[in-house]
Amino acid sequence: GDSVTQMEGPVTLSEEAFLTINCTYTATGYPSLFWYVQYPGEGLQLLLKATKADDKGSNKGFEATYRKETTSFHLEKGSVQVSDSAVYFCALSDSGAGSYQLTFGKGTKLSVIP
Amino acid sequence: NAGVTQTPKFQVLKTGQSMTLQCAQDMNHNSMYWYRQDPGMGLRLIYYSASEGTTDKGEVPNGYNVSRLNKREFSLRLESAAPSQTSVYFCASSEALYPILAFFGQGTRLTVV
């Protein structure tokens, strides 16, 4: 079955540091890939997405590139802020499994300190 | 503010008790979902409703029932709570059956003792 593996947290960075959160996946079909963010006390929000190989999703300074050859979708940001402190989830949607199914990774908690 | 509203925000139950988690959305969305989130895990789909009058099982439906009361409301019922159901529950809604773009509520933290 489909699965998503993301790096274990928590991750603690100083403000303005570079961020990378690794995500790799296995899927039977041709999945779309997503990053979701969950701020403290809130539900998940879609951060960015990529629907085919070599696509780059970007939003709020975050980027991730769909790499089919390495089955990866790593999240990056050049300069993190305290307000980026949250839990980040990598996820995939495999069209072969039906559009209502999202497979999530376990989440990576990011803490940014001033 | 428009969005997805869940009640209650916190609840403690004893094993064997029943309760209903309420969810309402005011965005005129057709599809609604219930997820559970456990420590160190991503979200897992419990049930979903593609449209008013329909419900279907997700990945982890055992021990739960749902009711799509009308277009706005989608409730989740635990008939006989078990400690394994201790979790954070999220309701979500989307315009079509496309959870990728779903709006999520703030969650209900349920503890079963």
PDB file of C-alpha atoms in Angstrom:
ATOM      1  CA  GLY A   1       0.000   0.000   0.000  1.00  0.00           C
ATOM      2  CA  ASP A   2       0.882   3.654  -0.143  1.00  0.00           C
ATOM      3  CA  SER A   3       3.049   5.114   2.583  1.00  0.00           C
ATOM      4  CA  VAL A   4       4.826   8.328   3.503  1.00  0.00           C
ATOM      5  CA  THR A   5       7.977   8.545   5.598  1.00  0.00           C
ATOM      6  CA  GLN A   6       9.186  11.834   6.963  1.00  0.00           C
ATOM      7  CA  MET A   7      12.059  12.721   9.202  1.00  0.00           C
ATOM      8  CA  GLU A   8      11.597  12.330  12.917  1.00  0.00           C
ATOM      9  CA  GLY A   9      11.325  15.438  14.977  1.00  0.00           C
ATOM     10  CA  PRO A  10      11.321  17.589  16.832  1.00  0.00           C
ATOM     11  CA  VAL A  11      13.438  20.036  14.903  1.00  0.00           C
ATOM     12  CA  THR A  12      14.660  23.175  16.660  1.00  0.00           C
ATOM     13  CA  LEU A  13      16.165  26.016  14.642  1.00  0.00           C
ATOM     14  CA  SER A  14      17.219  29.548  15.284  1.00  0.00           C
ATOM     15  CA  GLU A  15      15.404  32.319  13.467  1.00  0.00           C
ATOM     16  CA  GLU A  16      16.708  32.865   9.906  1.00  0.00           C
ATOM     17  CA  ALA A  17      18.182  29.358   9.705  1.00  0.00           C
ATOM     18  CA  PHE A  18      17.680  27.120   6.664  1.00  0.00           C
ATOM     19  CA  LEU A  19      15.038  24.425   6.976  1.00  0.00           C
ATOM     20  CA  THR A  20      14.825  21.024   5.338  1.00  0.00           C
ATOM     21  CA  ILE A  21      12.275  18.393   6.306  1.00  0.00           C
ATOM     22  CA  ASN A  22      12.761  15.155   4.402  1.00  0.00           C
ATOM     23  CA  CYS A  23       9.861  13.193   2.971  1.00  0.00           C
ATOM     24  CA  THR A  24       9.892  10.032   0.880  1.00  0.00           C
ATOM     25  CA  TYR A  25       6.977   8.007  -0.374  1.00  0.00           C
ATOM     26  CA  THR A  26       5.899   4.717  -1.853  1.00  0.00           C
ATOM     27  CA  ALA A  27       2.864   4.497  -4.088  1.00  0.00           C
ATOM     28  CA  THR A  28       1.450   2.096  -6.611  1.00  0.00           C
ATOM     29  CA  GLY A  29       0.215   4.729  -9.031  1.00  0.00           C
ATOM     30  CA  TYR A  30       1.195   8.292  -9.867  1.00  0.00           C
ATOM     31  CA  PRO A  31       0.474  10.230  -6.711  1.00  0.00           C
ATOM     32  CA  SER A  32       0.069  13.888  -6.043  1.00  0.00           C
ATOM     33  CA  LEU A  33       2.162  15.130  -3.143  1.00  0.00           C
ATOM     34  CA  PHE A  34       1.386  17.665  -0.453  1.00  0.00           C
ATOM     35  CA  TRP A  35       2.692  19.422   2.590  1.00  0.00           C
ATOM     36  CA  TYR A  36       0.258  20.388   5.318  1.00  0.00           C
ATOM     37  CA  VAL A  37       0.949  22.601   8.316  1.00  0.00           C
ATOM     38  CA  GLN A  38      -0.718  22.488  11.716  1.00  0.00           C
ATOM     39  CA  TYR A  39      -0.222  25.519  13.934  1.00  0.00           C
ATOM     40  CA  PRO A  40      -0.697  25.082  17.684  1.00  0.00           C
ATOM     41  CA  GLY A  41      -4.348  24.543  18.584  1.00  0.00           C
ATOM     42  CA  GLU A  42      -5.524  24.529  14.970  1.00  0.00           C
ATOM     43  CA  GLY A  43      -6.475  22.053  12.282  1.00  0.00           C
ATOM     44  CA  LEU A  44      -4.374  21.229   9.249  1.00  0.00           C
ATOM     45  CA  GLN A  45      -3.939  23.635   6.374  1.00  0.00           C
ATOM     46  CA  LEU A  46      -2.659  22.832   2.928  1.00  0.00           C
ATOM     47  CA  LEU A  47       0.748  24.498   2.544  1.00  0.00           C
ATOM     48  CA  LEU A  48       1.753  23.459  -0.966  1.00  0.00           C
ATOM     49  CA  LYS A  49       1.298  20.743  -3.523  1.00  0.00           C
ATOM     50  CA  ALA A  50       2.766  19.152  -6.640  1.00  0.00           C
ATOM     51  CA  THR A  51       0.843  16.914  -8.972  1.00  0.00           C
ATOM     52  CA  LYS A  52       3.496  15.472 -11.274  1.00  0.00           C
ATOM     53  CA  ALA A  53       7.196  14.720 -11.463  1.00  0.00           C
ATOM     54  CA  ASP A  54       9.541  17.734 -11.410  1.00  0.00           C
ATOM     55  CA  ASP A  55       6.757  20.086 -10.320  1.00  0.00           C
ATOM     56  CA  LYS A  56       7.747  22.543  -7.610  1.00  0.00           C
ATOM     57  CA  GLY A  57       5.165  23.606  -5.085  1.00  0.00           C
ATOM     58  CA  SER A  58       5.718  26.851  -3.225  1.00  0.00           C
ATOM     59  CA  ASN A  59       3.915  29.008  -0.688  1.00  0.00           C
ATOM     60  CA  LYS A  60       4.873  31.434   2.102  1.00  0.00           C
ATOM     61  CA  GLY A  61       8.577  30.990   1.306  1.00  0.00           C
ATOM     62  CA  PHE A  62       8.382  27.192   1.514  1.00  0.00           C
ATOM     63  CA  GLU A  63       9.249  25.016  -1.471  1.00  0.00           C
ATOM     64  CA  ALA A  64       9.206  21.332  -2.330  1.00  0.00           C
ATOM     65  CA  THR A  65      10.058  19.570  -5.598  1.00  0.00           C
ATOM     66  CA  TYR A  66       8.449  16.315  -6.694  1.00  0.00           C
ATOM     67  CA  ARG A  67      11.359  13.952  -7.427  1.00  0.00           C
ATOM     68  CA  LYS A  68      10.103  10.759  -8.974  1.00  0.00           C
ATOM     69  CA  GLU A  69      13.578   9.234  -9.368  1.00  0.00           C
ATOM     70  CA  THR A  70      14.203   9.436  -5.619  1.00  0.00           C
ATOM     71  CA  THR A  71      10.504   9.245  -4.605  1.00  0.00           C
ATOM     72  CA  SER A  72      10.987  12.322  -2.483  1.00  0.00           C
ATOM     73  CA  PHE A  73       9.258  15.629  -1.733  1.00  0.00           C
ATOM     74  CA  HIS A  74      11.498  17.463   0.730  1.00  0.00           C
ATOM     75  CA  LEU A  75      10.253  20.698   2.279  1.00  0.00           C
ATOM     76  CA  GLU A  76      12.671  23.643   2.345  1.00  0.00           C
ATOM     77  CA  LYS A  77      12.689  27.241   3.478  1.00  0.00           C
ATOM     78  CA  GLY A  78      15.647  29.566   3.248  1.00  0.00           C
ATOM     79  CA  SER A  79      15.043  31.616   6.389  1.00  0.00           C
ATOM     80  CA  VAL A  80      12.601  30.438   9.042  1.00  0.00           C
ATOM     81  CA  GLN A  81      10.697  32.708  11.398  1.00  0.00           C
ATOM     82  CA  VAL A  82       9.289  32.136  14.863  1.00  0.00           C
ATOM     83  CA  SER A  83       5.822  32.136  13.285  1.00  0.00           C
ATOM     84  CA  ASP A  84       6.779  29.003  11.296  1.00  0.00           C
ATOM     85  CA  SER A  85       6.757  26.947  14.492  1.00  0.00           C
ATOM     86  CA  ALA A  86       4.227  24.209  13.789  1.00  0.00           C
ATOM     87  CA  VAL A  87       3.874  20.549  12.890  1.00  0.00           C
ATOM     88  CA  TYR A  88       4.437  19.740   9.220  1.00  0.00           C
ATOM     89  CA  PHE A  89       2.877  16.732   7.513  1.00  0.00           C
ATOM     90  CA  CYS A  90       3.849  15.259   4.184  1.00  0.00           C
ATOM     91  CA  ALA A  91       1.000  13.494   2.403  1.00  0.00           C
ATOM     92  CA  LEU A  92       0.100  11.839  -0.861  1.00  0.00           C
ATOM     93  CA  SER A  93      -3.036  11.180  -2.800  1.00  0.00           C
ATOM     94  CA  ASP A  94      -2.939   8.256  -5.160  1.00  0.00           C
ATOM     95  CA  SER A  95      -5.543   8.554  -7.879  1.00  0.00           C
ATOM     96  CA  GLY A  96      -5.654   4.798  -8.087  1.00  0.00           C
ATOM     97  CA  ALA A  97      -6.898   4.638  -4.492  1.00  0.00           C
ATOM     98  CA  GLY A  98      -9.714   7.118  -4.976  1.00  0.00           C
ATOM     99  CA  SER A  99      -9.630  10.868  -4.634  1.00  0.00           C
ATOM    100  CA  TYR A 100     -10.930  10.851  -1.083  1.00  0.00           C
ATOM    101  CA  GLN A 101      -7.906   9.052   0.318  1.00  0.00           C
ATOM    102  CA  LEU A 102      -4.975  10.962   1.707  1.00  0.00           C
ATOM    103  CA  THR A 103      -2.006   9.112   3.206  1.00  0.00           C
ATOM    104  CA  PHE A 104      -0.141  11.167   5.795  1.00  0.00           C
ATOM    105  CA  GLY A 105       3.314  10.934   7.262  1.00  0.00           C
ATOM    106  CA  LYS A 106       3.710  11.048  11.037  1.00  0.00           C
ATOM    107  CA  GLY A 107       4.489  14.732  11.169  1.00  0.00           C
ATOM    108  CA  THR A 108       7.581  16.741  12.075  1.00  0.00           C
ATOM    109  CA  LYS A 109       7.384  19.329  14.812  1.00  0.00           C
ATOM    110  CA  LEU A 110       9.377  22.479  14.112  1.00  0.00           C
ATOM    111  CA  SER A 111      10.269  24.956  16.807  1.00  0.00           C
ATOM    112  CA  VAL A 112      11.949  28.210  15.814  1.00  0.00           C
ATOM    113  CA  ILE A 113      13.633  30.193  18.577  1.00  0.00           C
ATOM    114  CA  PRO A 114      14.468  33.884  18.405  1.00  0.00           C
TER     115      PRO A 114
ATOM    116  CA  ASN B   1     -15.537  33.728  10.834  1.00  0.00           C
ATOM    117  CA  ALA B   2     -16.648  31.167   8.267  1.00  0.00           C
ATOM    118  CA  GLY B   3     -15.290  27.695   8.643  1.00  0.00           C
ATOM    119  CA  VAL B   4     -15.669  24.370  10.377  1.00  0.00           C
ATOM    120  CA  THR B   5     -16.837  24.352  13.988  1.00  0.00           C
ATOM    121  CA  GLN B   6     -16.423  21.361  16.256  1.00  0.00           C
ATOM    122  CA  THR B   7     -17.883  20.805  19.706  1.00  0.00           C
ATOM    123  CA  PRO B   8     -16.778  20.051  22.303  1.00  0.00           C
ATOM    124  CA  LYS B   9     -13.110  21.043  22.268  1.00  0.00           C
ATOM    125  CA  PHE B  10     -12.212  18.726  25.140  1.00  0.00           C
ATOM    126  CA  GLN B  11     -13.905  15.672  26.624  1.00  0.00           C
ATOM    127  CA  VAL B  12     -13.070  12.981  29.144  1.00  0.00           C
ATOM    128  CA  LEU B  13     -15.089   9.768  29.046  1.00  0.00           C
ATOM    129  CA  LYS B  14     -15.100   6.616  31.087  1.00  0.00           C
ATOM    130  CA  THR B  15     -14.722   3.307  29.286  1.00  0.00           C
ATOM    131  CA  GLY B  16     -18.108   2.180  28.000  1.00  0.00           C
ATOM    132  CA  GLN B  17     -19.701   5.616  27.919  1.00  0.00           C
ATOM    133  CA  SER B  18     -21.129   7.013  24.710  1.00  0.00           C
ATOM    134  CA  MET B  19     -20.896  10.451  23.199  1.00  0.00           C
ATOM    135  CA  THR B  20     -21.391  12.362  19.982  1.00  0.00           C
ATOM    136  CA  LEU B  21     -18.912  14.789  18.494  1.00  0.00           C
ATOM    137  CA  GLN B  22     -20.583  17.577  16.588  1.00  0.00           C
ATOM    138  CA  CYS B  23     -19.339  19.293  13.452  1.00  0.00           C
ATOM    139  CA  ALA B  24     -20.884  22.073  11.415  1.00  0.00           C
ATOM    140  CA  GLN B  25     -19.630  24.004   8.387  1.00  0.00           C
ATOM    141  CA  ASP B  26     -21.026  27.191   6.935  1.00  0.00           C
ATOM    142  CA  MET B  27     -19.273  27.154   3.562  1.00  0.00           C
ATOM    143  CA  ASN B  28     -22.022  25.232   1.737  1.00  0.00           C
ATOM    144  CA  HIS B  29     -19.611  22.370   1.138  1.00  0.00           C
ATOM    145  CA  ASN B  30     -20.915  19.062  -0.141  1.00  0.00           C
ATOM    146  CA  SER B  31     -18.324  16.730   1.387  1.00  0.00           C
ATOM    147  CA  MET B  32     -17.369  16.254   5.017  1.00  0.00           C
ATOM    148  CA  TYR B  33     -14.864  14.055   6.811  1.00  0.00           C
ATOM    149  CA  TRP B  34     -13.880  12.785  10.237  1.00  0.00           C
ATOM    150  CA  TYR B  35     -10.217  12.080  10.980  1.00  0.00           C
ATOM    151  CA  ARG B  36      -8.363  11.013  14.085  1.00  0.00           C
ATOM    152  CA  GLN B  37      -4.841  12.079  14.937  1.00  0.00           C
ATOM    153  CA  ASP B  38      -2.677  10.058  17.279  1.00  0.00           C
ATOM    154  CA  PRO B  39       0.750  10.976  18.682  1.00  0.00           C
ATOM    155  CA  GLY B  40       3.512  10.374  16.168  1.00  0.00           C
ATOM    156  CA  MET B  41       1.050   9.567  13.419  1.00  0.00           C
ATOM    157  CA  GLY B  42      -0.583  11.457  10.656  1.00  0.00           C
ATOM    158  CA  LEU B  43      -4.299  11.776  10.261  1.00  0.00           C
ATOM    159  CA  ARG B  44      -6.379   8.713   9.526  1.00  0.00           C
ATOM    160  CA  LEU B  45      -9.787   8.880   7.915  1.00  0.00           C
ATOM    161  CA  ILE B  46     -12.618   7.420  10.001  1.00  0.00           C
ATOM    162  CA  TYR B  47     -15.692   8.183   7.881  1.00  0.00           C
ATOM    163  CA  TYR B  48     -16.616  10.575   5.156  1.00  0.00           C
ATOM    164  CA  SER B  49     -19.736  11.887   3.511  1.00  0.00           C
ATOM    165  CA  ALA B  50     -19.505  12.715  -0.156  1.00  0.00           C
ATOM    166  CA  SER B  51     -22.825  14.545  -0.109  1.00  0.00           C
ATOM    167  CA  GLU B  52     -25.900  14.994   2.022  1.00  0.00           C
ATOM    168  CA  GLY B  53     -27.519  11.634   2.651  1.00  0.00           C
ATOM    169  CA  THR B  54     -24.440   9.494   2.002  1.00  0.00           C
ATOM    170  CA  THR B  55     -21.717   8.192   4.301  1.00  0.00           C
ATOM    171  CA  ASP B  56     -18.842   5.792   3.739  1.00  0.00           C
ATOM    172  CA  LYS B  57     -16.164   4.106   5.803  1.00  0.00           C
ATOM    173  CA  GLY B  58     -12.622   5.324   5.767  1.00  0.00           C
ATOM    174  CA  GLU B  59      -9.464   3.657   6.974  1.00  0.00           C
ATOM    175  CA  VAL B  60     -10.379   3.171  10.653  1.00  0.00           C
ATOM    176  CA  PRO B  61     -14.207   3.031  11.069  1.00  0.00           C
ATOM    177  CA  ASN B  62     -14.489   0.377  13.774  1.00  0.00           C
ATOM    178  CA  GLY B  63     -16.102   1.625  16.979  1.00  0.00           C
ATOM    179  CA  TYR B  64     -17.651   4.687  15.325  1.00  0.00           C
ATOM    180  CA  ASN B  65     -20.863   5.698  13.633  1.00  0.00           C
ATOM    181  CA  VAL B  66     -21.682   8.860  11.741  1.00  0.00           C
ATOM    182  CA  SER B  67     -24.715  10.842  10.721  1.00  0.00           C
ATOM    183  CA  ARG B  68     -24.921  13.435   7.999  1.00  0.00           C
ATOM    184  CA  LEU B  69     -27.814  15.329   9.536  1.00  0.00           C
ATOM    185  CA  ASN B  70     -28.073  17.881   6.746  1.00  0.00           C
ATOM    186  CA  LYS B  71     -25.678  19.628   4.417  1.00  0.00           C
ATOM    187  CA  ARG B  72     -24.117  21.613   7.253  1.00  0.00           C
ATOM    188  CA  GLU B  73     -23.720  19.001   9.963  1.00  0.00           C
ATOM    189  CA  PHE B  74     -21.811  15.745  10.254  1.00  0.00           C
ATOM    190  CA  SER B  75     -21.651  14.030  13.637  1.00  0.00           C
ATOM    191  CA  LEU B  76     -19.423  11.245  14.926  1.00  0.00           C
ATOM    192  CA  ARG B  77     -20.707   8.880  17.609  1.00  0.00           C
ATOM    193  CA  LEU B  78     -18.817   6.594  19.923  1.00  0.00           C
ATOM    194  CA  GLU B  79     -21.324   4.040  21.220  1.00  0.00           C
ATOM    195  CA  SER B  80     -19.060   2.429  23.828  1.00  0.00           C
ATOM    196  CA  ALA B  81     -15.840   4.336  24.282  1.00  0.00           C
ATOM    197  CA  ALA B  82     -12.552   2.461  24.685  1.00  0.00           C
ATOM    198  CA  PRO B  83      -9.133   3.745  25.778  1.00  0.00           C
ATOM    199  CA  SER B  84      -7.871   3.056  22.236  1.00  0.00           C
ATOM    200  CA  GLN B  85     -10.170   5.830  21.071  1.00  0.00           C
ATOM    201  CA  THR B  86      -8.231   8.422  23.029  1.00  0.00           C
ATOM    202  CA  SER B  87      -7.199  10.793  20.275  1.00  0.00           C
ATOM    203  CA  VAL B  88      -7.664  14.188  18.715  1.00  0.00           C
ATOM    204  CA  TYR B  89     -10.561  14.201  16.276  1.00  0.00           C
ATOM    205  CA  PHE B  90     -10.749  16.560  13.330  1.00  0.00           C
ATOM    206  CA  CYS B  91     -13.726  17.309  11.180  1.00  0.00           C
ATOM    207  CA  ALA B  92     -13.166  18.719   7.719  1.00  0.00           C
ATOM    208  CA  SER B  93     -15.191  19.795   4.725  1.00  0.00           C
ATOM    209  CA  SER B  94     -14.606  20.405   1.052  1.00  0.00           C
ATOM    210  CA  GLU B  95     -16.674  21.619  -1.863  1.00  0.00           C
ATOM    211  CA  ALA B  96     -16.360  18.328  -3.713  1.00  0.00           C
ATOM    212  CA  LEU B  97     -15.049  14.911  -2.719  1.00  0.00           C
ATOM    213  CA  TYR B  98     -11.511  16.226  -2.734  1.00  0.00           C
ATOM    214  CA  PRO B  99     -10.058  16.261   0.763  1.00  0.00           C
ATOM    215  CA  ILE B 100      -6.805  17.756  -0.398  1.00  0.00           C
ATOM    216  CA  LEU B 101      -8.451  21.166  -0.339  1.00  0.00           C
ATOM    217  CA  ALA B 102     -10.494  20.518   2.786  1.00  0.00           C
ATOM    218  CA  PHE B 103     -10.942  23.033   5.557  1.00  0.00           C
ATOM    219  CA  PHE B 104     -10.315  21.582   8.989  1.00  0.00           C
ATOM    220  CA  GLY B 105     -11.880  22.352  12.339  1.00  0.00           C
ATOM    221  CA  GLN B 106      -9.809  23.021  15.428  1.00  0.00           C
ATOM    222  CA  GLY B 107     -10.174  19.513  16.767  1.00  0.00           C
ATOM    223  CA  THR B 108     -11.718  17.718  19.736  1.00  0.00           C
ATOM    224  CA  ARG B 109      -9.313  16.246  22.262  1.00  0.00           C
ATOM    225  CA  LEU B 110     -10.938  13.095  23.664  1.00  0.00           C
ATOM    226  CA  THR B 111      -9.548  11.075  26.551  1.00  0.00           C
ATOM    227  CA  VAL B 112     -11.082   7.738  27.504  1.00  0.00           C
ATOM    228  CA  VAL B 113     -10.115   6.487  30.948  1.00  0.00           C
TER     229      VAL B 113
END
